[in-house]
Amino acid sequence: MLAFARKIILIGAIMGLTACSSGPMEQRTLMVFGTLVEVMAATDDASAFSDAMSEIEQRFQTMHRDLHAWKPGMLVDLNNAIANGETFCVSDEIAELIRRSAEFEQLTGGRFNAAIGKLVGMWGFHTDEPVQGRAPPSFLDIAKVLEAKPSASDLSIDERNCVTSSNPMVALDFGGIAKGHAVNVAIDILRKHRIENALVNAGGDLRVIGMKHGRPWHIGIKNPFGEGAIGELDVLEDESVFTSGNYERFNDYEGVRYAHIIDPSTGRPVMGVASATVVHPDAVLADAVATAMVVAGVTRWKDLVAAFKLRQAMLVDEDGQIHTTTPLRERMKASRK
Ligand code: ADP
Ligand code: MG
């Protein structure tokens, strides 16, 4: 996807500011869920890096098949079974993502909801590139889903990972946490191969471990309005920076921009927010909460800061005004090159 490719260059260019400080650096780019994933490791062990990358590539291929919300695979089979009132047994990975989704749904007051796949599909986001000019779904179709209140808590999972739903309107879509999960998987594999200093960047959403030859990794936070970064950060040890936005996947219809984050309470795409960013050690949590913050909007995003005891989060509204927690504001100031 072009949008992602552009952002990769942006982040790469920003990180390049400190590249001169360096020592050996291994780097490789892969693709998962239509997103370019850039892996960088500050290591001189090229063979460990290469082994790790082969394993990551294989895992990404499996994930792409198992977790895709609309291409044939395990998740689509599970969603079909749910719609037909049947029980379906899934991988440990899907079972875990369901559990985490249910937990995030509860803690975000339903703003993060991985069970609203039917709404995401109805709004035209179950395609690689959203079709521009596509008419929104009818009020009646939206109301049918809303009345059924699809929720990850409608699912029960037994000890053999067999999933049964009490609600046929549930359709899982892990788009809100897929990148966080992919980044975690990549970091786990790098560590297994004893690579302790690395950065995994999925289209500007990233996690770092360790340092870049004795210095922090320097990264840019995506600007929702175009090129360049909206903030810069020095990150090190084990931190994830995730931004969800209404700027990459959208459909323009009759002068209105409908973007891919849906408010589960209205069944409609969120308006009024350009992006939300969360910094946290857990990439999946950062990804989920960033999505939920877009839904919460300018008036309620602080509810999520409180619910997750976040120190570092940021929201950019549609007028470009930046709202940040104080620790993140201070940190961005200190990190400016
Ligand atoms: P990005 O992938 O651009 O970083 P997000 O992490 O916010 O964006 O994920 C957005 C995706 O999450 C959508 O494309 C859709 O698949 C799914 N989604 C949309 N609305 C919600 C929601 N309210 N809760 C959970 N997932 C959602
Ligand atoms: Mg997300």
mmCIF file of C-alpha atoms and ligand atoms in Angstrom:
data_model
loop_
_atom_site.group_PDB
_atom_site.id
_atom_site.type_symbol
_atom_site.label_atom_id
_atom_site.label_comp_id
_atom_site.label_asym_id
_atom_site.label_seq_id
_atom_site.Cartn_x
_atom_site.Cartn_y
_atom_site.Cartn_z
ATOM 1 C CA MET A 1 0.000 0.000 0.000
ATOM 2 C CA LEU A 2 1.396 3.328 -1.020
ATOM 3 C CA ALA A 3 0.349 5.133 2.125
ATOM 4 C CA PHE A 4 2.266 2.685 4.258
ATOM 5 C CA ALA A 5 5.283 2.771 1.998
ATOM 6 C CA ARG A 6 5.418 6.536 2.287
ATOM 7 C CA LYS A 7 5.350 6.369 6.059
ATOM 8 C CA ILE A 8 8.133 3.821 6.161
ATOM 9 C CA ILE A 9 10.347 6.204 4.241
ATOM 10 C CA LEU A 10 9.434 8.980 6.629
ATOM 11 C CA ILE A 11 10.311 6.973 9.718
ATOM 12 C CA GLY A 12 13.437 5.618 8.057
ATOM 13 C CA ALA A 13 14.526 9.136 7.198
ATOM 14 C CA ILE A 14 13.982 10.333 10.735
ATOM 15 C CA MET A 15 15.864 7.434 12.203
ATOM 16 C CA GLY A 16 18.590 8.159 9.692
ATOM 17 C CA LEU A 17 19.328 11.342 11.632
ATOM 18 C CA THR A 18 21.167 9.284 14.164
ATOM 19 C CA ALA A 19 22.487 6.609 11.833
ATOM 20 C CA CYS A 20 25.957 8.173 11.869
ATOM 21 C CA SER A 21 26.390 7.178 15.530
ATOM 22 C CA SER A 22 26.258 3.590 14.527
ATOM 23 C CA GLY A 23 27.963 0.304 14.407
ATOM 24 C CA PRO A 24 26.743 -2.759 12.525
ATOM 25 C CA MET A 25 23.098 -2.740 11.529
ATOM 26 C CA GLU A 26 21.051 -5.511 9.924
ATOM 27 C CA GLN A 27 17.854 -4.515 8.161
ATOM 28 C CA ARG A 28 15.079 -6.300 6.272
ATOM 29 C CA THR A 29 11.566 -5.442 5.111
ATOM 30 C CA LEU A 30 8.662 -7.897 5.043
ATOM 31 C CA MET A 31 4.972 -7.647 4.328
ATOM 32 C CA VAL A 32 2.039 -8.729 6.487
ATOM 33 C CA PHE A 33 -1.656 -7.746 6.326
ATOM 34 C CA GLY A 34 -0.811 -5.376 3.463
ATOM 35 C CA THR A 35 1.652 -3.481 5.655
ATOM 36 C CA LEU A 36 5.393 -3.223 5.156
ATOM 37 C CA VAL A 37 7.248 -4.279 8.276
ATOM 38 C CA GLU A 38 10.788 -3.003 8.636
ATOM 39 C CA VAL A 39 13.047 -4.909 11.015
ATOM 40 C CA MET A 40 16.332 -3.352 12.132
ATOM 41 C CA ALA A 41 18.789 -4.965 14.495
ATOM 42 C CA ALA A 42 21.921 -3.445 15.960
ATOM 43 C CA THR A 43 23.950 -6.625 15.746
ATOM 44 C CA ASP A 44 26.996 -7.984 13.969
ATOM 45 C CA ASP A 45 25.540 -11.497 13.971
ATOM 46 C CA ALA A 46 24.225 -11.536 10.415
ATOM 47 C CA SER A 47 23.501 -15.244 10.504
ATOM 48 C CA ALA A 48 21.344 -15.045 13.676
ATOM 49 C CA PHE A 49 19.471 -12.149 12.086
ATOM 50 C CA SER A 50 18.957 -14.052 8.889
ATOM 51 C CA ASP A 51 17.678 -17.132 10.781
ATOM 52 C CA ALA A 52 15.320 -14.943 12.809
ATOM 53 C CA MET A 53 14.024 -13.252 9.662
ATOM 54 C CA SER A 54 13.275 -16.597 7.986
ATOM 55 C CA GLU A 55 11.263 -17.623 11.027
ATOM 56 C CA ILE A 56 9.460 -14.274 11.180
ATOM 57 C CA GLU A 57 8.604 -14.520 7.506
ATOM 58 C CA GLN A 58 7.108 -17.973 8.002
ATOM 59 C CA ARG A 59 5.085 -16.884 11.030
ATOM 60 C CA PHE A 60 3.804 -13.823 9.144
ATOM 61 C CA GLN A 61 2.627 -16.040 6.310
ATOM 62 C CA THR A 62 0.719 -18.247 8.764
ATOM 63 C CA MET A 63 -0.737 -15.204 10.486
ATOM 64 C CA HIS A 64 -1.775 -13.682 7.203
ATOM 65 C CA ARG A 65 -3.689 -16.877 6.414
ATOM 66 C CA ASP A 66 -5.165 -17.494 9.864
ATOM 67 C CA LEU A 67 -6.036 -13.986 10.984
ATOM 68 C CA HIS A 68 -7.277 -12.287 7.850
ATOM 69 C CA ALA A 69 -10.771 -10.825 8.254
ATOM 70 C CA TRP A 70 -11.912 -11.393 4.691
ATOM 71 C CA LYS A 71 -9.486 -13.646 2.809
ATOM 72 C CA PRO A 72 -10.105 -17.410 3.125
ATOM 73 C CA GLY A 73 -8.542 -18.846 6.267
ATOM 74 C CA MET A 74 -9.186 -19.803 9.866
ATOM 75 C CA LEU A 75 -10.776 -16.521 10.985
ATOM 76 C CA VAL A 76 -13.167 -16.425 8.033
ATOM 77 C CA ASP A 77 -14.088 -20.067 8.749
ATOM 78 C CA LEU A 78 -14.686 -19.190 12.393
ATOM 79 C CA ASN A 79 -16.888 -16.227 11.442
ATOM 80 C CA ASN A 80 -18.909 -18.409 9.069
ATOM 81 C CA ALA A 81 -19.382 -20.995 11.819
ATOM 82 C CA ILE A 82 -20.528 -18.297 14.258
ATOM 83 C CA ALA A 83 -23.063 -16.988 11.724
ATOM 84 C CA ASN A 84 -24.388 -20.541 11.317
ATOM 85 C CA GLY A 85 -24.591 -21.195 15.063
ATOM 86 C CA GLU A 86 -21.842 -23.826 14.912
ATOM 87 C CA THR A 87 -18.881 -24.472 17.199
ATOM 88 C CA PHE A 88 -15.444 -24.109 15.584
ATOM 89 C CA CYS A 89 -12.027 -24.973 17.018
ATOM 90 C CA VAL A 90 -9.215 -22.458 16.547
ATOM 91 C CA SER A 91 -5.464 -22.063 17.070
ATOM 92 C CA ASP A 92 -3.943 -20.953 20.375
ATOM 93 C CA GLU A 93 -3.175 -17.668 18.647
ATOM 94 C CA ILE A 94 -6.806 -16.885 17.752
ATOM 95 C CA ALA A 95 -8.017 -18.041 21.179
ATOM 96 C CA GLU A 96 -5.553 -15.652 22.809
ATOM 97 C CA LEU A 97 -6.545 -12.754 20.552
ATOM 98 C CA ILE A 98 -10.218 -13.371 21.397
ATOM 99 C CA ARG A 99 -9.424 -13.309 25.132
ATOM 100 C CA ARG A 100 -7.407 -10.128 24.844
ATOM 101 C CA SER A 101 -10.083 -8.508 22.662
ATOM 102 C CA ALA A 102 -12.734 -9.273 25.276
ATOM 103 C CA GLU A 103 -10.516 -7.742 27.952
ATOM 104 C CA PHE A 104 -9.895 -4.571 25.882
ATOM 105 C CA GLU A 105 -13.580 -4.312 25.041
ATOM 106 C CA GLN A 106 -14.420 -4.316 28.718
ATOM 107 C CA LEU A 107 -11.696 -1.867 29.748
ATOM 108 C CA THR A 108 -12.456 0.588 26.919
ATOM 109 C CA GLY A 109 -16.173 0.602 27.678
ATOM 110 C CA GLY A 110 -16.878 -1.093 24.341
ATOM 111 C CA ARG A 111 -14.988 1.451 22.234
ATOM 112 C CA PHE A 112 -12.563 -1.248 21.143
ATOM 113 C CA ASN A 113 -14.723 -4.066 19.833
ATOM 114 C CA ALA A 114 -13.204 -6.812 17.667
ATOM 115 C CA ALA A 115 -16.647 -8.415 17.219
ATOM 116 C CA ILE A 116 -17.974 -5.692 14.880
ATOM 117 C CA GLY A 117 -16.587 -7.272 11.713
ATOM 118 C CA LYS A 118 -20.027 -7.058 10.105
ATOM 119 C CA LEU A 119 -19.969 -3.253 10.432
ATOM 120 C CA VAL A 120 -16.391 -2.969 9.168
ATOM 121 C CA GLY A 121 -17.378 -5.071 6.128
ATOM 122 C CA MET A 122 -20.610 -3.106 5.520
ATOM 123 C CA TRP A 123 -18.664 0.156 5.415
ATOM 124 C CA GLY A 124 -16.439 -1.308 2.710
ATOM 125 C CA PHE A 125 -13.235 -1.957 4.622
ATOM 126 C CA HIS A 126 -12.972 -5.651 3.925
ATOM 127 C CA THR A 127 -10.990 -4.987 0.757
ATOM 128 C CA ASP A 128 -7.300 -4.279 0.196
ATOM 129 C CA GLU A 129 -8.048 -0.751 -1.013
ATOM 130 C CA PRO A 130 -11.406 0.813 -0.006
ATOM 131 C CA VAL A 131 -13.521 1.626 -3.099
ATOM 132 C CA GLN A 132 -13.897 5.414 -3.367
ATOM 133 C CA GLY A 133 -17.395 6.777 -3.891
ATOM 134 C CA ARG A 134 -19.066 3.718 -2.397
ATOM 135 C CA ALA A 135 -22.409 4.593 -0.762
ATOM 136 C CA PRO A 136 -22.671 4.040 3.014
ATOM 137 C CA PRO A 137 -24.784 1.113 4.256
ATOM 138 C CA SER A 138 -28.462 1.750 5.012
ATOM 139 C CA PHE A 139 -29.605 2.836 8.472
ATOM 140 C CA LEU A 140 -31.653 -0.345 8.649
ATOM 141 C CA ASP A 141 -28.650 -2.594 8.017
ATOM 142 C CA ILE A 142 -26.603 -0.731 10.630
ATOM 143 C CA ALA A 143 -29.482 -0.904 13.124
ATOM 144 C CA LYS A 144 -29.766 -4.678 12.676
ATOM 145 C CA VAL A 145 -26.162 -5.115 13.807
ATOM 146 C CA LEU A 146 -26.410 -2.560 16.620
ATOM 147 C CA GLU A 147 -29.556 -4.221 18.029
ATOM 148 C CA ALA A 148 -27.748 -7.547 18.209
ATOM 149 C CA LYS A 149 -24.900 -5.911 20.226
ATOM 150 C CA PRO A 150 -22.053 -8.098 18.962
ATOM 151 C CA SER A 151 -19.382 -8.506 21.621
ATOM 152 C CA ALA A 152 -16.305 -10.675 22.140
ATOM 153 C CA SER A 153 -17.928 -11.664 25.444
ATOM 154 C CA ASP A 154 -20.608 -13.529 23.437
ATOM 155 C CA LEU A 155 -17.916 -16.103 22.697
ATOM 156 C CA SER A 156 -17.007 -18.970 24.946
ATOM 157 C CA ILE A 157 -13.820 -20.952 24.434
ATOM 158 C CA ASP A 158 -13.397 -24.417 25.897
ATOM 159 C CA GLU A 159 -10.153 -26.076 26.944
ATOM 160 C CA ARG A 160 -9.627 -27.422 23.402
ATOM 161 C CA ASN A 161 -9.938 -23.890 21.918
ATOM 162 C CA CYS A 162 -13.359 -24.679 20.476
ATOM 163 C CA VAL A 163 -15.340 -21.448 20.142
ATOM 164 C CA THR A 164 -19.109 -21.145 20.495
ATOM 165 C CA SER A 165 -21.038 -17.892 20.120
ATOM 166 C CA SER A 166 -24.348 -17.013 21.750
ATOM 167 C CA ASN A 167 -24.722 -14.287 19.116
ATOM 168 C CA PRO A 168 -24.702 -15.014 15.348
ATOM 169 C CA MET A 169 -24.053 -11.329 14.595
ATOM 170 C CA VAL A 170 -20.521 -11.575 16.004
ATOM 171 C CA ALA A 171 -17.860 -11.439 13.285
ATOM 172 C CA LEU A 172 -14.297 -11.094 14.481
ATOM 173 C CA ASP A 173 -12.003 -8.544 12.880
ATOM 174 C CA PHE A 174 -8.592 -8.235 14.511
ATOM 175 C CA GLY A 175 -7.591 -5.214 12.378
ATOM 176 C CA GLY A 176 -7.363 -3.074 15.527
ATOM 177 C CA ILE A 177 -4.665 -5.261 17.122
ATOM 178 C CA ALA A 178 -3.151 -7.175 14.204
ATOM 179 C CA LYS A 179 -0.134 -4.922 13.822
ATOM 180 C CA GLY A 180 0.550 -4.950 17.558
ATOM 181 C CA HIS A 181 0.400 -8.726 17.544
ATOM 182 C CA ALA A 182 2.647 -9.013 14.470
ATOM 183 C CA VAL A 183 5.225 -6.715 16.031
ATOM 184 C CA ASN A 184 5.214 -8.764 19.253
ATOM 185 C CA VAL A 185 5.630 -12.004 17.315
ATOM 186 C CA ALA A 186 8.614 -10.557 15.457
ATOM 187 C CA ILE A 187 10.275 -9.319 18.667
ATOM 188 C CA ASP A 188 9.759 -12.696 20.388
ATOM 189 C CA ILE A 189 11.471 -14.453 17.494
ATOM 190 C CA LEU A 190 14.369 -11.964 17.411
ATOM 191 C CA ARG A 191 14.922 -12.518 21.130
ATOM 192 C CA LYS A 192 14.808 -16.272 20.663
ATOM 193 C CA HIS A 193 17.734 -15.798 18.279
ATOM 194 C CA ARG A 194 19.517 -13.699 20.930
ATOM 195 C CA ILE A 195 18.981 -10.401 19.180
ATOM 196 C CA GLU A 196 18.413 -7.970 22.030
ATOM 197 C CA ASN A 197 18.709 -4.606 20.276
ATOM 198 C CA ALA A 198 16.124 -4.162 17.559
ATOM 199 C CA LEU A 199 13.318 -2.096 16.129
ATOM 200 C CA VAL A 200 10.239 -3.531 14.383
ATOM 201 C CA ASN A 201 8.282 -0.911 12.481
ATOM 202 C CA ALA A 202 4.912 -1.828 10.929
ATOM 203 C CA GLY A 203 3.999 1.205 8.845
ATOM 204 C CA GLY A 204 4.987 3.645 11.579
ATOM 205 C CA ASP A 205 3.623 1.520 14.445
ATOM 206 C CA LEU A 206 6.607 0.084 16.233
ATOM 207 C CA ARG A 207 8.265 -1.621 19.144
ATOM 208 C CA VAL A 208 11.903 -1.339 20.150
ATOM 209 C CA ILE A 209 14.033 -3.482 22.406
ATOM 210 C CA GLY A 210 17.432 -2.538 23.731
ATOM 211 C CA MET A 211 19.401 0.296 22.195
ATOM 212 C CA LYS A 212 21.047 1.389 19.001
ATOM 213 C CA HIS A 213 24.729 1.009 19.813
ATOM 214 C CA GLY A 214 24.502 2.582 23.230
ATOM 215 C CA ARG A 215 21.989 5.242 22.232
ATOM 216 C CA PRO A 216 18.197 5.263 22.120
ATOM 217 C CA TRP A 217 16.404 4.638 18.852
ATOM 218 C CA HIS A 218 15.101 7.904 17.454
ATOM 219 C CA ILE A 219 11.674 7.659 15.862
ATOM 220 C CA GLY A 220 8.980 9.885 14.421
ATOM 221 C CA ILE A 221 5.285 9.829 15.347
ATOM 222 C CA LYS A 222 3.148 9.836 12.235
ATOM 223 C CA ASN A 223 1.667 13.116 11.102
ATOM 224 C CA PRO A 224 -1.990 12.364 10.284
ATOM 225 C CA PHE A 225 -2.121 15.246 7.793
ATOM 226 C CA GLY A 226 0.688 14.246 5.493
ATOM 227 C CA GLU A 227 4.424 14.065 5.257
ATOM 228 C CA GLY A 228 6.771 14.562 8.173
ATOM 229 C CA ALA A 229 6.436 13.638 11.803
ATOM 230 C CA ILE A 230 4.195 15.303 14.333
ATOM 231 C CA GLY A 231 6.603 14.504 17.126
ATOM 232 C CA GLU A 232 9.909 12.775 17.692
ATOM 233 C CA LEU A 233 10.828 10.385 20.449
ATOM 234 C CA ASP A 234 13.889 8.644 21.775
ATOM 235 C CA VAL A 235 12.844 5.123 22.690
ATOM 236 C CA LEU A 236 14.790 2.308 24.279
ATOM 237 C CA GLU A 237 14.686 -0.888 26.375
ATOM 238 C CA ASP A 238 11.207 -2.193 25.585
ATOM 239 C CA GLU A 239 8.636 0.263 24.345
ATOM 240 C CA SER A 240 5.910 0.370 21.724
ATOM 241 C CA VAL A 241 4.543 3.437 19.973
ATOM 242 C CA PHE A 242 1.247 2.903 18.138
ATOM 243 C CA THR A 243 -0.818 5.418 16.196
ATOM 244 C CA SER A 244 -4.330 4.798 14.919
ATOM 245 C CA GLY A 245 -5.781 7.193 12.511
ATOM 246 C CA ASN A 246 -8.455 8.181 10.149
ATOM 247 C CA TYR A 247 -6.014 9.095 7.405
ATOM 248 C CA GLU A 248 -4.893 5.879 5.735
ATOM 249 C CA ARG A 249 -7.963 3.806 5.020
ATOM 250 C CA PHE A 250 -11.076 5.727 4.076
ATOM 251 C CA ASN A 251 -13.773 6.177 1.467
ATOM 252 C CA ASP A 252 -14.774 9.625 0.214
ATOM 253 C CA TYR A 253 -18.471 9.716 -0.677
ATOM 254 C CA GLU A 254 -20.265 12.922 -1.714
ATOM 255 C CA GLY A 255 -17.741 15.138 0.012
ATOM 256 C CA VAL A 256 -17.723 13.188 3.286
ATOM 257 C CA ARG A 257 -14.740 11.140 4.429
ATOM 258 C CA TYR A 258 -15.708 7.823 6.014
ATOM 259 C CA ALA A 259 -12.676 6.246 7.660
ATOM 260 C CA HIS A 260 -12.034 2.725 8.864
ATOM 261 C CA ILE A 261 -12.436 3.113 12.626
ATOM 262 C CA ILE A 262 -16.062 2.496 13.535
ATOM 263 C CA ASP A 263 -17.753 3.721 16.693
ATOM 264 C CA PRO A 264 -19.409 0.518 17.953
ATOM 265 C CA SER A 265 -22.124 2.557 19.699
ATOM 266 C CA THR A 266 -23.333 4.272 16.508
ATOM 267 C CA GLY A 267 -22.195 1.745 13.910
ATOM 268 C CA ARG A 268 -20.672 4.617 11.942
ATOM 269 C CA PRO A 269 -17.100 5.728 11.173
ATOM 270 C CA VAL A 270 -15.616 8.111 13.707
ATOM 271 C CA MET A 271 -15.436 11.797 12.804
ATOM 272 C CA GLY A 272 -13.521 14.616 14.489
ATOM 273 C CA VAL A 273 -10.261 12.808 15.278
ATOM 274 C CA ALA A 274 -7.220 12.639 13.026
ATOM 275 C CA SER A 275 -5.118 10.222 15.073
ATOM 276 C CA ALA A 276 -4.340 8.838 18.504
ATOM 277 C CA THR A 277 -0.972 7.602 19.748
ATOM 278 C CA VAL A 278 -0.187 5.373 22.725
ATOM 279 C CA VAL A 279 3.260 4.602 24.140
ATOM 280 C CA HIS A 280 3.321 1.448 26.267
ATOM 281 C CA PRO A 281 5.502 -1.637 26.818
ATOM 282 C CA ASP A 282 2.773 -3.923 25.423
ATOM 283 C CA ALA A 283 2.363 -3.474 21.651
ATOM 284 C CA VAL A 284 -1.054 -5.178 21.496
ATOM 285 C CA LEU A 285 -2.403 -2.991 24.277
ATOM 286 C CA ALA A 286 -0.953 0.150 22.653
ATOM 287 C CA ASP A 287 -2.578 -0.808 19.331
ATOM 288 C CA ALA A 288 -5.993 -1.561 20.882
ATOM 289 C CA VAL A 289 -6.054 1.533 23.066
ATOM 290 C CA ALA A 290 -4.947 3.827 20.218
ATOM 291 C CA THR A 291 -7.933 2.560 18.202
ATOM 292 C CA ALA A 292 -10.269 3.023 21.181
ATOM 293 C CA MET A 293 -8.958 6.563 21.739
ATOM 294 C CA VAL A 294 -9.948 7.552 18.220
ATOM 295 C CA VAL A 295 -13.473 6.364 19.105
ATOM 296 C CA ALA A 296 -13.414 8.153 22.475
ATOM 297 C CA GLY A 297 -12.527 11.429 20.771
ATOM 298 C CA VAL A 298 -11.401 14.749 22.174
ATOM 299 C CA THR A 299 -13.863 14.794 25.066
ATOM 300 C CA ARG A 300 -13.358 11.257 26.381
ATOM 301 C CA TRP A 301 -9.839 10.081 25.463
ATOM 302 C CA LYS A 302 -8.631 10.871 28.976
ATOM 303 C CA ASP A 303 -11.074 8.205 30.274
ATOM 304 C CA LEU A 304 -8.847 5.651 28.573
ATOM 305 C CA VAL A 305 -5.669 7.231 29.906
ATOM 306 C CA ALA A 306 -7.187 6.670 33.364
ATOM 307 C CA ALA A 307 -8.589 3.174 32.688
ATOM 308 C CA PHE A 308 -5.219 1.886 31.444
ATOM 309 C CA LYS A 309 -3.132 4.065 33.791
ATOM 310 C CA LEU A 310 -1.279 5.390 30.743
ATOM 311 C CA ARG A 311 1.429 7.946 31.172
ATOM 312 C CA GLN A 312 2.079 8.647 27.531
ATOM 313 C CA ALA A 313 -0.709 9.202 25.044
ATOM 314 C CA MET A 314 -1.676 11.779 22.472
ATOM 315 C CA LEU A 315 -4.679 12.706 20.361
ATOM 316 C CA VAL A 316 -4.748 14.934 17.285
ATOM 317 C CA ASP A 317 -8.133 16.379 16.418
ATOM 318 C CA GLU A 318 -9.354 17.115 12.911
ATOM 319 C CA ASP A 319 -8.239 20.750 13.190
ATOM 320 C CA GLY A 320 -4.698 19.624 13.884
ATOM 321 C CA GLN A 321 -4.758 20.513 17.548
ATOM 322 C CA ILE A 322 -2.526 18.212 19.563
ATOM 323 C CA HIS A 323 -3.663 16.984 22.980
ATOM 324 C CA THR A 324 -1.043 15.102 24.991
ATOM 325 C CA THR A 325 -0.448 13.842 28.476
ATOM 326 C CA THR A 326 2.209 15.917 30.232
ATOM 327 C CA PRO A 327 4.868 13.157 30.389
ATOM 328 C CA LEU A 328 4.623 12.586 26.627
ATOM 329 C CA ARG A 329 4.771 16.318 25.865
ATOM 330 C CA GLU A 330 7.887 16.676 28.005
ATOM 331 C CA ARG A 331 9.459 13.657 26.458
ATOM 332 C CA MET A 332 8.829 14.794 22.891
ATOM 333 C CA LYS A 333 10.380 18.144 23.746
ATOM 334 C CA ALA A 334 13.445 16.459 25.226
ATOM 335 C CA SER A 335 13.792 14.121 22.245
ATOM 336 C CA ARG A 336 13.718 16.846 19.592
ATOM 337 C CA LYS A 337 16.850 16.770 17.452
HETATM 338 P P1 ADP B 1 -4.263 1.110 11.767
HETATM 339 O O1 ADP B 1 -4.249 -0.289 11.263
HETATM 340 O O2 ADP B 1 -4.398 2.145 10.706
HETATM 341 O O3 ADP B 1 -3.150 1.395 12.710
HETATM 342 P P2 ADP B 1 -6.139 0.566 13.851
HETATM 343 O O4 ADP B 1 -5.142 -0.136 14.658
HETATM 344 O O5 ADP B 1 -6.912 1.619 14.551
HETATM 345 O O6 ADP B 1 -5.579 1.260 12.575
HETATM 346 O O7 ADP B 1 -7.143 -0.529 13.317
HETATM 347 C C1 ADP B 1 -8.250 -0.185 12.531
HETATM 348 C C2 ADP B 1 -8.915 -1.462 12.097
HETATM 349 O O8 ADP B 1 -9.533 -2.060 13.248
HETATM 350 C C3 ADP B 1 -10.032 -1.284 11.086
HETATM 351 O O9 ADP B 1 -9.561 -1.370 9.761
HETATM 352 C C4 ADP B 1 -10.951 -2.447 11.440
HETATM 353 O O10 ADP B 1 -10.442 -3.625 10.874
HETATM 354 C C5 ADP B 1 -10.823 -2.554 12.934
HETATM 355 N N1 ADP B 1 -11.758 -1.693 13.705
HETATM 356 C C6 ADP B 1 -12.520 -0.652 13.275
HETATM 357 N N2 ADP B 1 -13.192 -0.086 14.289
HETATM 358 C C7 ADP B 1 -12.851 -0.785 15.402
HETATM 359 C C8 ADP B 1 -13.229 -0.692 16.785
HETATM 360 N N3 ADP B 1 -14.065 0.247 17.226
HETATM 361 N N4 ADP B 1 -12.697 -1.590 17.637
HETATM 362 C C9 ADP B 1 -11.829 -2.556 17.211
HETATM 363 N N5 ADP B 1 -11.436 -2.696 15.938
HETATM 364 C C10 ADP B 1 -11.941 -1.815 15.038
HETATM 365 MG MG MG B 2 -5.125 -0.313 16.672
#
